[in-house]
Coordinates of C-alpha atoms in Angstrom, one line a residue:
Chain A
M1323 CA -22.5 32.5 45.2
S1324 CA -22.7 34.0 48.5
T1325 CA -25.3 36.3 49.6
V1326 CA -24.9 39.1 52.4
D1327 CA -26.7 37.3 54.9
F1328 CA -24.8 38.9 58.1
R1329 CA -27.4 37.5 60.2
A1330 CA -27.5 34.1 60.0
E1331 CA -23.8 34.2 60.0
L1332 CA -23.5 35.6 62.8
A1333 CA -25.8 33.5 64.5
K1334 CA -23.7 30.0 63.0
A1335 CA -20.3 31.8 64.3
G1336 CA -21.8 31.8 67.6
A1337 CA -22.0 35.2 68.1
N1338 CA -24.6 37.1 70.1
V1339 CA -26.7 38.8 67.3
D1340 CA -29.9 39.9 70.2
S1341 CA -28.9 43.6 69.0
R1342 CA -26.5 45.6 66.5
W1343 CA -24.3 46.8 69.3
S1344 CA -23.4 43.3 70.2
A1345 CA -22.8 41.7 66.7
L1346 CA -20.2 44.2 66.8
A1347 CA -18.3 43.9 69.5
F1348 CA -18.6 40.3 68.2
F1349 CA -16.7 41.4 65.0
A1350 CA -14.8 43.6 66.6
R1351 CA -13.2 40.5 68.7
R1352 CA -13.1 38.2 65.6
Y1353 CA -11.1 40.9 63.5
P1354 CA -9.0 42.9 66.1
L1355 CA -6.9 44.5 62.4
G1356 CA -10.4 45.1 61.5
A1357 CA -11.7 47.1 64.6
I1358 CA -8.9 49.4 64.0
G1359 CA -9.0 49.8 60.1
A1360 CA -13.2 51.1 61.0
A1361 CA -11.6 52.6 63.9
I1362 CA -9.7 55.4 61.7
M1363 CA -12.4 55.8 59.2
A1364 CA -14.3 56.6 61.7
L1365 CA -12.6 59.3 62.4
F1366 CA -11.6 60.0 58.8
V1367 CA -15.1 60.4 58.3
F1368 CA -16.0 62.9 61.8
A1369 CA -13.4 64.7 60.4
A1370 CA -14.9 65.5 57.5
I1371 CA -18.1 66.4 58.7
F1372 CA -17.5 68.0 61.5
A1373 CA -14.3 69.8 60.6
P1374 CA -16.0 73.6 61.4
L1375 CA -16.3 72.1 64.4
I1376 CA -12.5 70.8 65.1
T1377 CA -10.9 73.4 64.2
L1378 CA -9.8 77.4 65.4
Y1379 CA -9.0 78.2 61.7
D1380 CA -10.1 79.1 58.6
P1381 CA -8.2 76.7 55.7
L1382 CA -8.2 78.7 53.1
T1383 CA -7.0 82.3 55.4
T1384 CA -3.4 83.3 54.3
N1385 CA -1.4 85.4 56.9
A1386 CA 2.0 86.7 55.9
S1387 CA 3.4 86.9 59.1
L1388 CA 2.9 83.0 60.3
S1389 CA 4.9 82.2 56.6
L1390 CA 6.4 78.9 57.3
A1391 CA 5.8 79.1 61.0
R1392 CA 7.0 76.1 63.3
P1393 CA 4.4 73.8 65.8
S1394 CA 3.4 76.0 68.5
A1395 CA -0.2 76.3 70.6
A1396 CA -1.7 78.2 68.8
H1397 CA -1.4 76.4 65.7
W1398 CA -0.4 72.6 66.3
L1399 CA 0.8 71.8 62.8
G1400 CA 2.1 74.6 62.3
C1401 CA 1.7 77.0 59.2
D1402 CA 2.9 76.9 55.6
F1403 CA 4.1 78.9 53.1
M1404 CA 1.4 80.9 52.8
G1405 CA 1.1 80.8 56.8
R1406 CA -2.3 78.8 56.6
D1407 CA -2.6 76.5 59.5
V1408 CA -2.0 72.9 58.7
Y1409 CA -3.8 71.1 61.1
S1410 CA -7.1 72.8 60.1
R1411 CA -6.0 72.0 56.4
I1412 CA -5.2 68.9 57.1
V1413 CA -8.7 68.3 58.7
Y1414 CA -10.3 70.2 55.5
G1415 CA -8.4 67.6 53.4
A1416 CA -10.1 65.2 54.9
R1417 CA -14.0 66.0 53.0
I1418 CA -11.6 66.3 50.1
S1419 CA -9.8 62.8 49.6
L1420 CA -13.4 62.0 51.0
A1421 CA -15.2 62.8 48.0
V1422 CA -12.8 61.9 45.8
G1423 CA -12.3 58.5 47.3
I1424 CA -16.4 57.8 47.7
G1425 CA -17.3 59.5 44.6
A1426 CA -14.9 57.8 41.8
T1427 CA -15.5 54.3 43.3
L1428 CA -19.0 54.4 43.1
L1429 CA -19.0 56.2 39.8
G1430 CA -16.8 54.2 38.4
G1431 CA -18.1 51.5 40.1
G1432 CA -21.2 51.7 39.2
I1433 CA -20.1 52.6 35.4
G1434 CA -18.6 49.0 35.4
V1435 CA -21.6 47.2 37.4
L1436 CA -23.2 48.9 34.0
I1437 CA -20.7 47.2 31.6
G1438 CA -20.5 43.7 33.4
L1439 CA -23.8 43.4 34.3
S1440 CA -25.4 43.8 30.6
S1441 CA -22.6 41.9 29.3
G1442 CA -22.8 38.5 31.6
Y1443 CA -26.2 38.3 31.2
F1444 CA -27.0 38.9 27.6
G1445 CA -23.8 38.0 26.3
G1446 CA -23.6 38.0 22.7
W1447 CA -21.5 40.6 20.7
L1448 CA -22.9 42.6 23.6
D1449 CA -20.2 40.9 25.9
L1450 CA -17.5 40.2 23.1
A1451 CA -17.4 44.6 22.4
A1452 CA -17.6 44.7 25.9
Q1453 CA -14.4 42.6 27.5
R1454 CA -12.6 44.2 24.8
L1455 CA -13.5 47.4 26.3
I1456 CA -12.2 45.7 29.2
D1457 CA -9.5 44.6 28.0
I1458 CA -8.4 48.2 26.1
L1459 CA -9.1 50.1 29.7
Q1460 CA -6.8 47.6 31.5
S1461 CA -3.8 48.3 28.9
L1462 CA -2.3 51.3 30.8
P1463 CA -1.8 50.9 34.4
L1464 CA -4.4 52.6 37.1
I1465 CA -2.1 55.5 38.1
V1466 CA -1.2 56.0 34.4
M1467 CA -4.7 55.8 32.9
A1468 CA -5.9 58.0 36.0
L1469 CA -3.0 61.0 34.3
L1470 CA -4.4 60.2 30.7
M1471 CA -7.5 61.4 31.8
A1472 CA -6.5 64.3 34.4
A1473 CA -4.3 65.8 31.4
S1474 CA -6.9 65.5 29.0
L1475 CA -9.2 66.8 31.6
G1476 CA -7.1 69.2 33.4
P1477 CA -7.3 70.0 36.8
S1478 CA -10.5 70.5 38.8
L1479 CA -12.2 68.2 41.7
H1480 CA -14.8 67.0 39.4
N1481 CA -12.6 66.1 37.0
T1482 CA -10.2 64.8 39.1
I1483 CA -12.7 62.5 40.2
I1484 CA -13.8 61.2 36.5
A1485 CA -10.3 60.8 35.6
I1486 CA -9.7 58.1 38.8
S1487 CA -12.7 56.7 38.1
I1488 CA -12.3 56.2 34.6
A1489 CA -9.4 53.7 35.2
L1490 CA -11.4 52.1 37.8
I1491 CA -14.2 50.3 35.4
P1492 CA -12.3 47.5 34.2
S1493 CA -11.9 45.9 37.7
S1494 CA -15.6 46.3 38.9
A1495 CA -16.7 44.8 35.6
R1496 CA -14.8 41.9 35.3
V1497 CA -16.4 40.9 38.8
V1498 CA -20.5 41.8 37.9
R1499 CA -19.1 40.0 35.0
A1500 CA -18.1 36.7 36.4
S1501 CA -20.0 36.5 38.8
T1502 CA -23.4 37.3 36.6
L1503 CA -22.5 33.7 34.3
S1504 CA -22.7 31.3 36.9
L1505 CA -26.0 33.6 38.2
R1506 CA -27.6 33.2 34.8
E1507 CA -27.1 29.6 35.2
L1508 CA -29.2 29.0 38.2
Q1509 CA -32.3 27.9 39.0
F1510 CA -34.0 30.9 40.3
V1511 CA -33.1 32.7 37.7
E1512 CA -35.2 29.8 35.4
A1513 CA -38.1 30.7 37.8
A1514 CA -38.2 34.4 36.9
R1515 CA -38.1 33.9 33.5
A1516 CA -41.0 31.0 34.0
I1517 CA -43.4 33.9 36.0
G1518 CA -43.1 36.0 33.0
M1519 CA -40.2 38.5 34.4
S1520 CA -38.6 40.7 31.4
E1521 CA -34.8 40.0 31.6
V1522 CA -34.0 43.5 32.3
R1523 CA -35.9 43.1 35.3
I1524 CA -33.9 39.9 36.1
A1525 CA -31.4 41.0 35.9
V1526 CA -31.5 43.6 38.2
R1527 CA -33.8 42.6 40.6
H1528 CA -32.5 39.4 40.5
V1529 CA -28.7 38.6 39.2
L1530 CA -27.5 42.1 40.3
P1531 CA -28.2 41.3 44.1
N1532 CA -26.6 38.6 44.1
T1533 CA -23.6 39.8 42.7
L1534 CA -23.1 42.8 45.6
A1535 CA -20.6 40.5 47.9
P1536 CA -17.7 40.0 45.8
L1537 CA -18.4 44.3 44.5
I1538 CA -18.1 45.4 48.9
V1539 CA -15.4 43.4 49.2
L1540 CA -13.5 45.0 45.4
G1541 CA -15.3 48.3 46.5
T1542 CA -13.3 48.6 50.4
A1543 CA -10.2 47.2 48.8
Q1544 CA -10.2 49.7 45.8
L1545 CA -11.2 53.1 48.4
G1546 CA -7.4 52.6 49.4
A1547 CA -6.4 53.3 46.0
T1548 CA -8.2 55.4 44.8
I1549 CA -7.6 58.1 47.8
L1550 CA -3.7 57.3 47.5
I1551 CA -3.9 58.3 43.5
E1552 CA -5.9 61.9 44.3
A1553 CA -2.9 62.2 46.5
T1554 CA -0.4 61.5 43.8
L1555 CA -2.8 63.1 41.4
S1556 CA -2.4 66.1 43.0
F1557 CA 1.1 65.9 44.1
L1558 CA 2.8 65.6 41.2
G1559 CA -0.5 69.5 40.0
L1560 CA -2.5 67.2 37.4
G1561 CA -5.7 66.8 40.4
V1562 CA -7.3 68.8 42.4
P1563 CA -6.0 72.4 42.7
E1564 CA -5.4 75.1 45.0
P1565 CA -7.1 76.3 46.9
H1566 CA -8.4 73.3 48.0
P1567 CA -6.8 71.6 51.0
S1568 CA -5.4 68.9 49.1
W1569 CA -2.8 66.2 51.5
G1570 CA -0.9 65.3 48.1
R1571 CA -0.8 69.2 47.1
M1572 CA 0.3 70.2 50.6
L1573 CA 2.8 68.0 49.4
S1574 CA 3.4 69.2 45.8
E1575 CA 6.7 69.8 44.3
S1576 CA 8.4 72.1 46.6
A1577 CA 7.9 69.6 49.5
A1578 CA 11.3 67.7 48.8
E1579 CA 12.8 71.9 49.9
Y1580 CA 11.0 72.1 52.7
V1581 CA 12.5 68.5 53.8
R1582 CA 15.3 70.5 55.3
T1583 CA 13.3 73.9 56.2
A1584 CA 9.6 73.1 57.7
P1585 CA 9.9 69.4 57.7
W1586 CA 6.0 69.5 59.6
L1587 CA 4.4 70.2 56.2
V1588 CA 6.1 67.4 55.1
I1589 CA 5.5 64.8 58.1
F1590 CA 1.7 65.4 58.5
P1591 CA -0.1 65.8 55.2
G1592 CA 2.3 62.1 54.3
L1593 CA 1.4 60.7 57.5
A1594 CA -3.2 61.6 57.5
I1595 CA -2.7 60.3 53.6
S1596 CA -0.9 56.5 55.3
A1597 CA -2.7 56.3 58.0
V1598 CA -6.2 56.7 56.1
V1599 CA -5.2 54.7 53.5
F1600 CA -3.9 51.7 55.7
G1601 CA -7.2 52.3 57.7
T1602 CA -9.2 51.2 54.6
N1603 CA -6.4 48.3 54.1
L1604 CA -7.5 46.6 56.5
L1605 CA -10.9 47.5 56.8
G1606 CA -10.7 45.6 53.4
D1607 CA -9.3 43.2 54.2
A1608 CA -11.6 42.0 57.2
V1609 CA -14.5 43.0 54.7
R1610 CA -13.5 40.4 52.3
D1611 CA -12.9 37.6 54.9
I1612 CA -16.0 38.0 55.8
L1613 CA -18.3 38.0 53.0
D1614 CA -16.1 36.0 51.1
P1615 CA -14.4 33.2 52.9
R1616 CA -12.8 31.6 49.2
Q1617 CA -10.5 34.0 49.5
R1618 CA -9.6 34.1 53.1
G1619 CA -5.9 34.4 53.8
Chain I
M1177 CA -1.8 25.2 21.3
G1178 CA -1.0 27.5 17.8
S1179 CA -4.5 28.7 16.8
Y1180 CA -4.7 30.1 20.4
L1181 CA -1.9 31.9 19.9
V1182 CA -3.0 33.2 16.4
R1183 CA -6.6 34.5 18.8
R1184 CA -4.4 35.6 21.2
F1185 CA -2.1 37.8 19.2
G1186 CA -4.9 39.4 17.3
L1187 CA -7.2 40.9 19.6
M1188 CA -3.2 41.8 21.3
V1189 CA -3.2 44.6 17.9
L1190 CA -6.6 44.8 18.2
T1191 CA -6.2 46.2 22.4
L1192 CA -3.8 48.9 21.4
F1193 CA -5.5 49.8 18.3
G1194 CA -8.8 50.5 21.0
I1195 CA -5.9 51.9 23.5
S1196 CA -3.9 54.3 20.3
V1197 CA -7.3 55.5 19.7
I1198 CA -8.3 56.3 23.0
I1199 CA -4.4 57.9 23.9
F1200 CA -5.6 60.0 20.8
V1201 CA -8.8 61.7 21.1
M1202 CA -8.2 62.0 25.0
L1203 CA -5.2 64.4 24.3
R1204 CA -6.7 65.9 21.2
V1205 CA -9.8 67.5 23.9
A1206 CA -7.6 68.4 25.9
P1207 CA -7.4 71.8 26.9
G1208 CA -5.3 74.0 25.2
N1209 CA -3.1 72.7 21.6
I1210 CA 0.0 73.5 21.6
A1211 CA 0.4 76.3 19.5
D1212 CA -1.9 78.1 21.4
I1213 CA 0.9 76.7 24.6
L1214 CA 3.6 78.0 22.4
F1215 CA 2.4 81.6 21.5
D1216 CA 1.1 82.1 25.9
A1217 CA 4.2 81.1 26.4
A1218 CA 6.2 83.8 23.8
G1219 CA 4.2 86.5 24.6
F1220 CA 2.8 87.8 21.2
V1221 CA 0.3 86.2 18.9
D1222 CA 0.7 86.7 14.7
P1223 CA -1.9 84.8 13.6
S1224 CA -0.2 84.3 10.7
E1225 CA 3.1 82.8 12.6
K1226 CA 0.4 80.9 14.5
K1227 CA -1.0 78.8 11.5
A1228 CA 1.5 78.3 9.9
I1229 CA 3.1 76.5 13.8
M1230 CA -0.1 74.2 12.8
V1231 CA 0.7 73.5 9.3
Q1232 CA 4.1 72.9 10.3
L1233 CA 2.7 70.1 12.8
G1234 CA -0.1 68.6 11.3
L1235 CA -2.6 70.1 13.1
D1236 CA -5.0 71.2 10.2
K1237 CA -5.2 68.5 9.0
P1238 CA -8.6 66.1 9.2
L1239 CA -7.8 63.9 13.1
V1240 CA -8.1 60.7 10.9
V1241 CA -5.1 61.8 9.1
Q1242 CA -3.0 62.8 12.2
Y1243 CA -3.9 60.0 14.1
L1244 CA -2.3 58.0 10.8
T1245 CA 0.9 60.5 10.3
W1246 CA 1.1 59.4 14.5
I1247 CA 1.1 55.8 13.9
G1248 CA 2.8 56.0 11.1
G1249 CA 5.8 58.7 12.8
L1250 CA 5.4 56.3 16.1
L1251 CA 6.5 52.8 14.2
H1252 CA 9.9 53.9 12.4
G1253 CA 10.5 55.4 15.7
D1254 CA 10.1 58.9 15.1
L1255 CA 8.5 60.3 18.4
G1256 CA 7.7 64.3 17.4
Y1257 CA 9.7 67.2 18.3
S1258 CA 10.6 68.6 22.0
Y1259 CA 10.1 72.6 22.4
V1260 CA 11.2 72.7 25.4
S1261 CA 14.5 71.3 24.9
D1262 CA 14.8 72.4 20.9
R1263 CA 16.0 68.6 20.5
P1264 CA 14.1 65.6 19.4
A1265 CA 12.2 64.3 21.2
L1266 CA 13.6 60.6 21.0
A1267 CA 17.1 61.9 21.7
E1268 CA 15.5 63.4 24.9
I1269 CA 14.4 59.9 25.7
L1270 CA 17.1 57.7 24.9
P1271 CA 19.5 58.4 27.5
R1272 CA 16.8 58.3 29.8
I1273 CA 15.5 54.6 28.9
P1274 CA 18.6 53.5 30.6
V1275 CA 18.4 55.7 34.3
T1276 CA 14.8 54.0 34.8
A1277 CA 15.6 50.6 33.4
R1278 CA 18.3 50.6 36.4
V1279 CA 16.0 52.1 38.5
A1280 CA 13.2 49.4 38.4
G1281 CA 15.5 46.3 37.8
L1282 CA 16.8 47.4 40.4
A1283 CA 13.4 47.5 42.4
L1284 CA 12.2 44.4 41.3
V1285 CA 15.8 42.5 42.8
F1286 CA 14.4 44.1 45.8
A1287 CA 10.8 43.2 45.6
V1288 CA 11.5 39.5 45.1
L1289 CA 14.7 38.5 47.4
I1290 CA 12.1 40.7 50.0
G1291 CA 8.3 39.5 49.4
V1292 CA 8.7 36.1 48.6
P1293 CA 10.8 35.3 51.2
L1294 CA 8.8 36.4 53.6
G1295 CA 5.0 35.5 52.0
V1296 CA 6.3 32.3 52.3
V1297 CA 7.2 32.8 55.8
S1298 CA 3.8 34.2 56.9
A1299 CA 1.9 31.7 55.3
V1300 CA 3.6 28.9 56.8
K1301 CA 3.5 30.5 60.2
Q1302 CA -0.6 30.9 59.5
N1303 CA -2.2 33.2 62.4
T1304 CA 0.8 33.1 64.7
K1305 CA 2.3 36.7 66.3
L1306 CA 4.9 37.1 63.2
D1307 CA 2.2 36.2 61.0
Y1308 CA 0.5 39.2 61.9
L1309 CA 2.9 40.8 62.6
L1310 CA 4.6 40.4 58.3
R1311 CA 0.7 41.7 57.3
V1312 CA 0.7 44.7 59.3
V1313 CA 4.0 45.5 57.4
S1314 CA 3.6 44.5 53.5
L1315 CA -0.3 46.6 54.5
S1316 CA 1.6 50.0 55.6
G1317 CA 3.9 49.1 52.3
L1318 CA 1.3 49.3 50.9
S1319 CA -0.6 52.1 52.1
L1320 CA 2.2 54.8 52.6
P1321 CA 2.5 57.0 49.3
A1322 CA 5.2 56.0 47.2
F1323 CA 6.2 59.9 47.0
W1324 CA 5.9 60.4 50.8
L1325 CA 8.4 57.6 51.9
G1326 CA 10.8 59.1 49.1
L1327 CA 10.4 62.3 51.4
L1328 CA 10.4 60.4 54.5
V1329 CA 13.7 58.5 52.9
L1330 CA 15.5 62.5 52.2
M1331 CA 14.3 63.6 55.4
A1332 CA 16.4 60.6 57.4
A1333 CA 19.0 61.5 54.6
V1334 CA 19.3 65.1 55.8
A1335 CA 18.8 64.6 59.5
W1336 CA 21.6 62.0 59.6
F1337 CA 23.7 62.6 57.0
G1338 CA 22.8 66.7 56.5
T1339 CA 23.1 66.0 52.8
I1340 CA 19.9 65.5 50.5
P1341 CA 20.6 62.3 48.0
I1342 CA 18.7 63.5 44.7
Y1343 CA 20.8 63.2 41.9
S1344 CA 22.4 66.3 40.9
E1345 CA 25.0 64.6 38.5
A1346 CA 25.5 61.2 36.4
P1347 CA 27.7 59.1 37.9
K1348 CA 30.8 57.6 36.5
T1349 CA 31.8 54.5 38.5
F1350 CA 29.7 51.7 39.3
W1351 CA 29.6 52.1 42.4
A1352 CA 28.5 55.5 42.3
A1353 CA 25.6 54.9 40.1
L1354 CA 24.8 51.6 42.3
G1355 CA 24.8 53.7 45.7
M1356 CA 23.0 56.4 43.6
Y1357 CA 19.9 54.6 42.1
S1358 CA 19.8 52.2 44.9
I1359 CA 18.0 54.5 47.6
P1360 CA 14.7 55.4 45.6
A1361 CA 15.3 51.3 44.1
A1362 CA 14.5 50.4 47.7
V1363 CA 11.7 52.9 48.2
V1364 CA 10.2 51.5 45.1
G1365 CA 11.2 48.3 46.0
F1366 CA 9.6 48.1 49.6
R1367 CA 5.9 48.9 48.0
S1368 CA 6.0 46.2 45.3
S1369 CA 8.2 43.6 47.9
A1370 CA 4.1 44.7 49.9
L1371 CA 2.6 43.4 46.9
M1372 CA 4.6 40.3 46.1
M1373 CA 4.3 39.4 49.9
R1374 CA 1.2 39.7 50.1
L1375 CA 0.8 37.3 46.2
T1376 CA 2.7 34.8 47.5
R1377 CA 1.1 34.3 51.0
S1378 CA -2.3 33.6 49.1
S1379 CA -1.0 31.9 46.4
M1380 CA 0.5 29.9 49.0
L1381 CA -2.2 29.6 51.7
E1382 CA -4.3 28.3 48.7
V1383 CA -2.0 25.4 47.5
M1384 CA -1.5 24.4 51.9
R1385 CA -5.2 23.9 51.1
Q1386 CA -4.6 20.9 47.7
D1387 CA -5.2 17.8 48.6
Y1388 CA -1.9 16.0 47.7
I1389 CA -0.2 18.5 50.3
R1390 CA -2.2 16.0 52.8
T1391 CA -1.1 13.5 50.6
A1392 CA 2.9 14.3 50.8
R1393 CA 2.2 15.2 54.4
A1394 CA 0.3 11.8 55.0
K1395 CA 3.1 9.4 53.8
G1396 CA 5.3 11.0 55.9
A1397 CA 7.3 13.8 54.4
S1398 CA 8.8 16.3 56.7
E1399 CA 7.1 19.7 57.3
R1400 CA 10.0 21.0 55.1
V1401 CA 9.7 19.2 52.1
V1402 CA 6.6 19.5 52.4
N1403 CA 6.3 23.6 52.7
Y1404 CA 9.4 24.2 50.4
R1405 CA 9.8 21.4 47.6
H1406 CA 5.6 20.6 47.0
A1407 CA 3.7 24.0 48.0
L1408 CA 6.5 26.4 47.3
K1409 CA 6.5 25.1 43.7
N1410 CA 3.3 25.5 42.7
A1411 CA 1.9 28.4 45.0
V1412 CA 4.7 30.4 42.4
L1413 CA 3.3 29.8 39.4
P1414 CA 0.6 32.2 40.0
V1415 CA 2.8 34.8 41.5
I1416 CA 4.8 34.9 38.2
T1417 CA 1.5 35.0 35.8
V1418 CA 0.6 38.4 37.5
I1419 CA 3.8 40.5 37.0
G1420 CA 1.9 42.2 34.3
L1421 CA 0.1 43.6 37.4
E1422 CA 3.4 43.8 39.6
A1423 CA 5.0 45.7 36.5
A1424 CA 2.4 48.3 36.4
F1425 CA 2.6 48.6 40.6
L1426 CA 6.0 49.3 39.9
L1427 CA 6.0 51.7 36.9
G1428 CA 3.4 54.0 39.5
G1429 CA 5.8 53.9 41.8
L1430 CA 8.6 54.9 39.6
I1431 CA 6.9 58.4 38.3
V1432 CA 6.7 59.8 41.8
T1433 CA 10.0 58.4 42.6
E1434 CA 11.9 60.2 39.6
T1435 CA 10.4 63.2 40.4
V1436 CA 10.4 63.4 44.3
F1437 CA 14.4 61.7 43.7
N1438 CA 15.2 64.0 40.6
I1439 CA 16.5 61.1 38.6
P1440 CA 16.6 62.5 35.0
G1441 CA 14.5 58.8 33.9
V1442 CA 12.1 58.3 30.7
A1443 CA 9.3 58.4 33.8
R1444 CA 10.5 61.9 35.3
F1445 CA 9.7 63.2 31.9
L1446 CA 6.3 62.0 31.1
I1447 CA 5.5 64.4 33.9
E1448 CA 7.4 67.0 33.1
A1449 CA 5.5 66.7 29.3
I1450 CA 2.5 66.6 30.8
R1451 CA 3.6 70.0 32.9
W1452 CA 4.4 72.1 30.0
R1453 CA 1.8 69.8 28.0
Y1454 CA 3.3 69.6 25.4
Y1455 CA 1.4 66.2 24.3
P1456 CA 2.9 64.6 21.3
I1457 CA 5.5 63.5 23.0
V1458 CA 2.8 62.4 26.7
Q1459 CA 1.0 60.7 23.8
N1460 CA 3.6 58.6 22.6
I1461 CA 5.5 57.5 25.8
I1462 CA 1.8 56.5 26.9
M1463 CA 0.7 54.8 24.2
Y1464 CA 4.9 52.8 24.9
I1465 CA 3.6 52.3 28.6
A1466 CA 0.7 50.4 26.7
I1467 CA 2.1 48.0 24.1
I1468 CA 5.3 47.4 27.3
V1469 CA 1.9 46.5 29.9
V1470 CA 0.3 44.7 27.0
L1471 CA 3.7 42.7 25.2
I1472 CA 4.3 41.4 28.9
N1473 CA 0.5 40.3 29.3
F1474 CA 0.7 38.3 25.9
T1475 CA 4.0 36.8 27.0
V1476 CA 2.6 35.8 30.7
D1477 CA -0.1 34.0 29.2
M1478 CA 2.2 32.1 26.4
L1479 CA 4.4 31.6 29.2
Y1480 CA 0.7 30.8 31.3
A1481 CA -0.1 27.9 28.0
A1482 CA 3.5 26.4 28.1
L1483 CA 4.0 25.8 31.1
D1484 CA 0.6 24.4 32.9
P1485 CA -0.3 21.2 31.5
R1486 CA -3.6 21.8 32.9
I1487 CA -4.8 24.7 31.2
K1488 CA -6.0 23.4 27.6
Y1489 CA -7.3 25.8 25.0
S1490 CA -9.9 24.2 22.3
E1491 CA -11.8 26.9 21.8

């Protein structure tokens, strides 16, 4: 099992690890694609945090006279049917994507960790029950499970996060269970038991931290998928509702009509989704190569 | 092997029971029951008529009875009644199955023909410029939302040919059908080929690290023979075993692509049913999807056990 020890790994690889910046520079040289991904993600997070500072218009203010206005100096990416500035909506939309992406990944991952850790560590009937639950949750494709949950809960920002997180539970539960199964046989667990630590404490303090590496790999890989699912749900009208500026929602139903009349309404939100998901995927691959060398491809 | 099959079959039935309960419960807690929705649509509320509809739909019975009635109907092919089109749901779904199957089949052909060879090339030429290029292409295939890719294709068609190639009427000849379905199939297939390429590449790299590959090289086999005879054969098996994953991915692409291209398939029907909040039909279609996925995984497990002599099932 690999633990997360950047410094030692870096020193072994011959990097100058005196400062944080030189370590970063080393990563950037070693994983150029990962660095591009990280840069895209940084831009995305920056846009989400500083949205009011880098936009001129309110993303929700409608203006009938600007309905379907073409891209211009005043409105760089044009305006939508309601006359709302597309650039502002895309920048503010980063907040929605980030909230759903991180929220659902953490929530689903957290529940998955709880299930995986307890079933892997304690075994017995708990493990059997957990495995059946995972099987059941996995019998529907990710997107269909998210659709079912979203249809059931109704469209709202919170419900979208919950719906997607339920679909994400099985993968993290499986990853944590698999590492826990091998970790619990190791000597440091026995040693902790010998000094009288309680089982729950061993599981949380000693086993859990050692499952972090595969979890981080999974989490980065899932972040992109989560953002994509949110966009898809919103596109279908089942995710984040109006007036929130969700990228998927901006492309919804009438998109096929705008293909002919207002292509800027189709191109830019889609470009934003693709760029961010591409960034997370690049970053995810690099994180996997760094933390889980056995899977390196 | 025999006892493994029985045990695996039992687990499959248990899983299907579990997911059927989840689907049933989730759609019961969904906001607004069908009687309310029908009455909202009609615009007036007469409590006695509403009660009559609830009785007719069996909504007044206990949940367990409703569940058993649903499962019974499902097993007999009774999928309920579509109030939107005023026809039995089965009559609505049956003609849509071949449409979806054609698009899915074409997309699968596309995904395998593109994804597997490129994945092999990418692995054989690992860490060359070609490999980097192919990896970026496959990664972008996984990053583009399926619906956006579909919209871009529509946009390109408008720009170059001045028409939108969306489904307007049923194609009459084989070639018309091929033309009609191949564009959405290519859109779905491109994304699936990206996944296929990544899986093939990593599986191939895994195999190329094995001792028997070194042995093959040591005995003087040519690079070609080593790569294609020894490595590829062993690398294909793991790619087949995740076909359930691939099918699920393909389905995800189909749901939105059918909507974008206006194709009258099952996936779009599911979305329409959700939009109309016609949950009896949603419930049935999702249950059928679960059955298909679980059956595919069961078949793959059985095939795997039969094909790979290294796997023993003694539990």
